Amino acid sequence: MTSSSEYGSNSWELLVVVDHQYEEEQKEFILRVSGDLHIGGVMLKLVEQIKISQDWSDYALWWEQKKCWLLKTHWTLDKCGVQADAKLLFTTQHKMLRLRLPNMKTVRLKVSFSSVVFKAVSDICKILNIRRSEELSLLKQSEDALKKKKKKDKNSKEPVIEDILNLCNSAVISGLPGSPGLYSKTMTPIYDPVNGTPASSTITWFSDSPLTEQNCSILAFSHPNCSPETLAEMYQPRTLADKAKLNAGWLDSSRSLMEQGILEDDQLLLRFKYYTFFDLNPKYDAVRINQIYEQARWAILLEEIDCTEEEMLIFAALQYHVSKLSLSSEAQDFICESEVDEVEAALSNLEVTLEGGKTSNILEDITDIPKLADNLRLVRPKRLSLKAFKQYWFVFKDTSVSYFKNKESGQGEPIEKLNLKGCEVVPDVNVAGKKFGIKLLIPVADGMNEVYLRCDNENQYARWMAACILASKGKTMADSSYHPEVHKILSFLKMKNWAVSPQAASDSESIDMKPECFVSLRYTKKYKSKQLAARILEAHQNVAQMSLVEAKLRFIQTWQSLPEFGLSYYIVRFKGSKKDDLLGVSYNRLIRIDAATGDPITTWRFSNMKQWNVNWEIRQVAIEFDQNVSIAFTCLSADCKIIHEYIGGYIFLSTRSKDQNETLDEDLFHKLTGGQE
């Protein structure tokens, strides 16, 4: 026995378990420490006691009971609150993690389990050559999807061998000078602008990137479509409540993986969380464009987002085109004939940036704001009554639309003036049936005011629809995005308006096609395979001339034009309400939705938001808007921190601009999303 005087009365024994990567069993060590010993000193003592010479630089102390890392090595044990009852684990900070990408491929790579998730995702994106990591995050798979997977595994007689891309030597250790990183302008890779394939000389962006040419092609190209059987076995949300479950598993960006119970070799989903894809550039974004395309494709196939039959056929035709081009030898050929000079590429990029620069304010100052005036038909649907559309003379000016009895009375007082700022604009179109409708849901004090407009033809529809979309965002037709918006709507209608051509596709093409791979199960059940193939090939004639990257971008644009695009649903209970509602969170607004009918009740724009905060004791989110409007709700389908982070994240992303360099203000992100918990 040693006497207490030998050690001094303020020292005590601390148990530390060492998780040694080369030995199967963990070993326990007991250190004699005092409260004024700093964390770095504890680690030094421990390494001396272990007596194994190796690189311990990636090791750190994890405090199991408190679920936290002791990373501030200059803090003393007293300051950290570590006492004799603490059990510490000495383990590596970087561990293997399996990530399921949007294209359903799984990659296995080393990730920091001690960095906050925001930083870990940024490092992952550097390894995978994906720019704009702030748009992505990590998601735990929903329980229902996992149940379906287990059931499938039980039924299948042969064990399923998952195709995993191993990038195990790829730890991007934060702060190491060796990796120049994504944002070094001189390191930007050059992609062939026609087919989006990377030029061979700059195939990888980082000196230490584990992505070889072959791996890069796995992430940048779409691969053969899955079989209808596989599709049938995947989890498909049936109701809005099911869709709400899909968003329950987002990890907290301001805490580390280990703090959130993620273990080594667990599987997570890497997904685009925020639907604002900033600065998509075919030159640099082959992997990013492909992964967004794949996320959109699966959202359509698994009916996570609703679309009409007409739209489903466009999506099918584009998928068919992409898969056809991806399988052709030209698209897979990485060696480009003429390599683009980097300076030239930078200049052309600058040209694009200048053209798309912020001209809207200048335009609004120096020109008269254009206006639209036309005969349109209008109906206000009343419950339980079907009123016919009635023609009026409409005038669109600034962000509001007024209607008059006829053109002659257009100078007088309008029958009604509708202010469209903050309204929901939903297309109501059937090109084949010559129906060009616009559904406006205008927010009023007690909910939504519903108005339907009907146009006579495509051109009229495109002009009015574009004006309504801009007005809903608080912009006028003087904004520089008005004409591109009109053009986008017209080209979208043109794709819908395919005619049956006399030279129908050959039977062999229909047979090889497997149309069931390109549409959701609902349409597979509705039509025979041959009928589907013929209709997809008809629609394909409109997109057959597109290049690979162009077809993917068109698919993404078409997905973005769906009414439900970018909405993430949560089941919530509003303060003062007796029933549950759904809350849709989008890039610029929150929508309260009736859980039973799926109809929007009220919309609140982020631009009218004064402040938002969380009462952590009762887990309630409270938001204040202009004009003394305030709302409060608790979230039932997920943690309230997830919704809080969504709102803050979208506001953070709206601060990005083309003229700033590509480094992000991480502190601002955490300030907006952290909620000062």
Coordinates of C-alpha atoms in Angstrom, one line a residue, residues 68-357:
C68 CA -18.9 14.2 -25.6
W69 CA -15.3 14.5 -27.0
L70 CA -12.6 16.1 -24.8
L71 CA -10.9 17.9 -27.7
K72 CA -9.7 21.1 -25.9
T73 CA -6.3 19.6 -24.8
H74 CA -5.4 22.7 -22.7
W75 CA -8.5 22.4 -20.5
T76 CA -7.9 20.8 -17.1
L77 CA -9.9 17.8 -15.8
D78 CA -11.6 20.2 -13.3
K79 CA -12.7 22.6 -16.1
C80 CA -14.1 19.7 -18.1
G81 CA -15.9 18.3 -15.0
V82 CA -14.1 14.9 -15.2
Q83 CA -14.1 13.2 -11.8
A84 CA -13.2 9.7 -10.5
D85 CA -16.5 8.2 -11.7
A86 CA -15.8 9.1 -15.3
K87 CA -15.0 6.4 -17.8
L88 CA -13.0 7.7 -20.8
L89 CA -12.3 6.0 -24.1
F90 CA -9.1 6.7 -26.0
T91 CA -10.1 6.1 -29.6
T92 CA -9.4 7.3 -33.2
Q93 CA -11.3 10.4 -34.4
H94 CA -11.5 9.2 -38.0
K95 CA -13.5 6.0 -38.5
M96 CA -14.9 4.1 -41.4
L97 CA -18.5 4.9 -42.4
R98 CA -20.7 3.6 -45.2
L99 CA -22.5 6.2 -47.2
R100 CA -25.4 5.5 -49.6
L101 CA -25.2 8.2 -52.3
P102 CA -28.3 9.5 -54.2
N103 CA -27.4 7.1 -57.1
M104 CA -27.9 4.2 -54.6
K105 CA -24.2 3.3 -54.7
T106 CA -22.5 2.8 -51.4
V107 CA -19.1 4.2 -50.7
R108 CA -17.0 3.2 -47.6
L109 CA -14.6 5.9 -46.5
K110 CA -12.9 7.4 -43.4
V111 CA -14.8 10.2 -41.8
S112 CA -14.2 12.4 -38.7
F113 CA -16.4 11.2 -35.9
S114 CA -15.3 14.2 -33.7
S115 CA -16.0 17.1 -36.1
V116 CA -19.5 18.6 -36.3
V117 CA -21.5 17.0 -39.1
F118 CA -21.4 20.2 -41.2
K119 CA -17.6 19.9 -41.3
A120 CA -17.6 16.2 -41.8
V121 CA -20.0 16.5 -44.8
S122 CA -17.6 19.2 -46.2
D123 CA -14.7 16.7 -45.9
I124 CA -16.8 13.9 -47.5
C125 CA -17.7 16.1 -50.5
K126 CA -14.0 17.0 -51.0
I127 CA -13.3 13.3 -51.3
L128 CA -16.2 12.7 -53.7
N129 CA -15.5 15.8 -55.8
I130 CA -18.8 17.5 -55.0
R131 CA -18.9 21.2 -54.8
R132 CA -21.2 23.2 -52.6
S133 CA -21.2 20.7 -49.6
E134 CA -23.5 23.0 -47.7
E135 CA -26.5 21.8 -49.8
L136 CA -26.0 18.2 -48.5
S137 CA -26.2 16.5 -45.2
L138 CA -26.4 13.0 -43.6
L139 CA -29.7 11.2 -43.0
K140 CA -30.6 8.1 -41.0
Q141 CA -32.8 5.8 -43.0
S142 CA -36.4 5.8 -41.9
E143 CA -37.6 2.8 -39.8
D144 CA -40.2 1.9 -42.4
A145 CA -37.6 1.7 -45.2
L146 CA -35.4 -0.5 -42.9
K147 CA -38.4 -2.8 -42.1
K148 CA -39.0 -3.3 -45.8
K149 CA -35.3 -4.0 -46.4
K150 CA -35.3 -6.7 -43.7
K151 CA -38.4 -8.3 -45.1
K152 CA -36.8 -8.3 -48.5
D153 CA -33.6 -9.9 -47.1
K154 CA -35.6 -12.7 -45.5
N155 CA -37.4 -13.5 -48.7
S156 CA -34.3 -13.6 -50.9
K157 CA -32.7 -17.0 -50.9
E158 CA -29.2 -15.8 -51.9
P159 CA -27.5 -13.3 -49.7
V160 CA -27.4 -9.9 -51.3
I161 CA -23.8 -8.7 -51.9
E162 CA -23.8 -5.0 -51.8
D163 CA -21.7 -3.3 -54.4
I164 CA -19.4 -1.1 -52.2
L165 CA -16.9 1.4 -53.5
N166 CA -14.1 1.4 -51.0
L167 CA -12.2 4.6 -50.5
C168 CA -10.6 3.6 -47.3
N169 CA -7.4 5.5 -47.6
S170 CA -9.2 8.7 -48.0
A171 CA -9.4 10.5 -44.7
V172 CA -9.3 14.2 -45.3
I173 CA -7.9 15.3 -42.0
S174 CA -9.1 18.8 -41.2
G175 CA -6.4 21.5 -41.4
L176 CA -3.7 19.5 -43.1
P177 CA -1.8 21.6 -45.6
G178 CA -1.3 18.7 -48.0
S179 CA -4.7 19.0 -49.6
P180 CA -5.3 22.2 -51.5
G181 CA -9.1 21.5 -51.3
L182 CA -12.1 22.2 -53.3
Y183 CA -11.9 26.0 -53.4
S184 CA -8.5 26.5 -54.9
K185 CA -9.4 28.3 -58.1
T186 CA -6.3 27.0 -60.0
M187 CA -7.2 23.4 -59.2
T188 CA -10.7 23.5 -60.8
P189 CA -11.1 20.5 -63.1
I190 CA -12.2 21.1 -66.7
Y191 CA -15.1 19.2 -68.0
D192 CA -16.1 18.7 -71.6
P193 CA -19.0 21.1 -71.9
V194 CA -20.8 18.9 -74.4
N195 CA -21.0 15.6 -72.5
G196 CA -20.0 16.7 -69.0
T197 CA -17.1 14.2 -68.7
P198 CA -13.9 15.3 -66.9
A199 CA -10.9 16.0 -69.0
S200 CA -8.2 13.4 -68.3
S201 CA -5.4 15.7 -67.2
T202 CA -7.5 17.2 -64.3
I203 CA -9.5 14.1 -63.6
T204 CA -9.1 14.5 -59.8
W205 CA -9.1 17.8 -58.0
F206 CA -6.9 16.9 -55.1
S207 CA -3.4 15.6 -55.0
D208 CA -4.6 13.1 -52.3
S209 CA -8.0 12.3 -53.7
P210 CA -8.7 8.6 -53.8
L211 CA -11.0 9.0 -56.8
T212 CA -9.3 7.3 -59.7
E213 CA -10.7 7.7 -63.3
Q214 CA -12.8 4.6 -62.8
N215 CA -14.3 5.7 -59.4
C216 CA -15.0 9.1 -60.8
S217 CA -17.0 7.6 -63.6
I218 CA -19.0 5.6 -61.1
L219 CA -20.1 8.8 -59.4
A220 CA -20.4 11.0 -62.5
F221 CA -22.3 8.6 -64.7
S222 CA -25.7 7.1 -64.4
H223 CA -25.7 3.3 -64.4
P224 CA -28.2 0.8 -65.8
N225 CA -31.7 1.2 -64.3
C226 CA -32.9 -1.2 -61.6
S227 CA -35.4 -3.9 -62.4
P228 CA -39.1 -3.4 -61.7
E229 CA -38.8 -6.1 -59.0
T230 CA -36.2 -4.1 -57.1
L231 CA -38.3 -1.0 -57.5
A232 CA -41.3 -2.8 -56.1
E233 CA -39.3 -3.9 -53.0
M234 CA -38.2 -0.4 -52.2
Y235 CA -40.0 1.7 -49.6
Q236 CA -42.6 4.1 -51.2
P237 CA -44.4 6.7 -49.1
R238 CA -48.2 6.4 -49.6
T239 CA -49.4 9.4 -47.7
L240 CA -48.1 12.8 -46.7
A241 CA -47.6 11.4 -43.2
D242 CA -45.3 8.7 -44.8
K243 CA -43.4 11.5 -46.6
A244 CA -43.0 13.2 -43.2
K245 CA -41.2 10.1 -41.9
L246 CA -38.6 10.4 -44.6
N247 CA -37.3 13.7 -43.1
A248 CA -37.2 12.6 -39.5
G249 CA -33.7 11.3 -39.6
W250 CA -31.5 14.3 -40.6
L251 CA -28.5 14.5 -38.3
D252 CA -27.8 17.6 -36.3
S253 CA -25.2 19.7 -38.2
S254 CA -23.8 21.2 -35.1
R255 CA -22.9 18.0 -33.3
S256 CA -20.5 15.2 -34.2
L257 CA -21.4 11.7 -35.5
M258 CA -20.3 10.1 -32.2
E259 CA -22.5 12.4 -30.1
Q260 CA -25.5 11.3 -32.2
G261 CA -24.9 7.6 -31.6
I262 CA -23.4 6.7 -35.0
L263 CA -21.0 3.8 -34.7
E264 CA -18.0 2.8 -36.9
D265 CA -19.1 1.1 -40.1
D266 CA -22.8 2.3 -39.7
Q267 CA -24.6 3.2 -42.9
L268 CA -26.0 6.7 -43.5
L269 CA -27.6 8.3 -46.5
L270 CA -25.7 11.3 -48.1
R271 CA -28.5 13.4 -49.6
F272 CA -29.1 17.0 -50.9
K273 CA -31.0 18.4 -48.0
Y274 CA -31.5 22.0 -49.2
Y275 CA -33.2 22.3 -52.6
T276 CA -31.3 25.4 -53.7
F277 CA -28.7 24.2 -56.1
F278 CA -26.3 27.2 -56.4
D279 CA -24.1 27.8 -59.4
L280 CA -24.6 24.4 -61.2
N281 CA -21.8 24.4 -63.8
P282 CA -21.3 21.5 -66.2
K283 CA -17.6 22.3 -66.4
Y284 CA -16.9 21.5 -62.7
D285 CA -20.0 19.7 -61.5
A286 CA -20.2 16.3 -63.4
V287 CA -20.5 14.4 -60.1
R288 CA -22.8 16.9 -58.4
I289 CA -25.1 17.2 -61.4
N290 CA -25.3 13.4 -61.7
Q291 CA -26.1 13.0 -58.0
I292 CA -28.8 15.7 -58.1
Y293 CA -30.2 14.0 -61.2
E294 CA -30.2 10.6 -59.4
Q295 CA -31.9 12.0 -56.3
A296 CA -34.6 13.6 -58.5
R297 CA -35.0 10.3 -60.4
W298 CA -35.5 8.2 -57.3
A299 CA -37.9 10.8 -55.9
I300 CA -40.0 10.4 -59.1
L301 CA -39.8 6.6 -59.3
L302 CA -40.7 6.1 -55.6
E303 CA -43.4 8.7 -55.8
E304 CA -41.9 10.8 -53.0
I305 CA -43.1 13.8 -55.1
D306 CA -46.3 13.8 -57.2
C307 CA -46.5 14.4 -60.9
T308 CA -49.0 14.1 -63.6
E309 CA -49.0 11.2 -66.2
E310 CA -47.8 13.7 -68.9
E311 CA -44.9 14.7 -66.6
M312 CA -44.1 11.1 -65.8
L313 CA -43.7 10.3 -69.5
I314 CA -41.3 13.3 -69.9
F315 CA -39.2 12.0 -66.9
A316 CA -39.3 8.5 -68.4
A317 CA -38.1 9.8 -71.9
L318 CA -35.2 11.8 -70.3
Q319 CA -34.2 8.8 -68.2
Y320 CA -34.3 6.6 -71.2
H321 CA -32.1 9.1 -73.1
V322 CA -29.6 9.4 -70.3
S323 CA -29.3 5.6 -69.9
K324 CA -28.9 5.2 -73.6
L325 CA -26.1 7.8 -73.8
S326 CA -24.4 6.5 -70.6
L327 CA -24.2 3.1 -72.1
S328 CA -22.8 4.3 -75.4
S329 CA -19.0 4.1 -75.7
E330 CA -18.6 7.8 -76.5
A331 CA -19.9 9.0 -73.1
Q332 CA -17.7 6.6 -71.2
D333 CA -14.6 7.7 -73.1
F334 CA -12.7 9.9 -70.8
I335 CA -9.9 11.1 -73.2
C336 CA -11.1 14.4 -74.7
E337 CA -9.7 15.3 -78.1
S338 CA -9.2 18.9 -77.4
E339 CA -8.3 19.9 -73.8
V340 CA -9.7 23.3 -72.9
D341 CA -7.2 25.8 -71.8
E342 CA -7.8 26.7 -68.1
V343 CA -7.5 30.4 -68.6
E344 CA -10.0 30.3 -71.5
A345 CA -12.4 28.3 -69.3
A346 CA -12.0 30.8 -66.5
L347 CA -12.7 33.7 -68.9
S348 CA -15.8 32.0 -70.4
N349 CA -17.0 31.3 -66.8
L350 CA -16.5 35.0 -65.9
E351 CA -18.5 35.9 -69.0
V352 CA -21.4 33.7 -67.8
T353 CA -21.1 35.2 -64.3
L354 CA -21.2 38.7 -65.7
E355 CA -24.2 38.0 -67.9
G356 CA -26.1 36.5 -65.0
G357 CA -24.9 39.1 -62.5

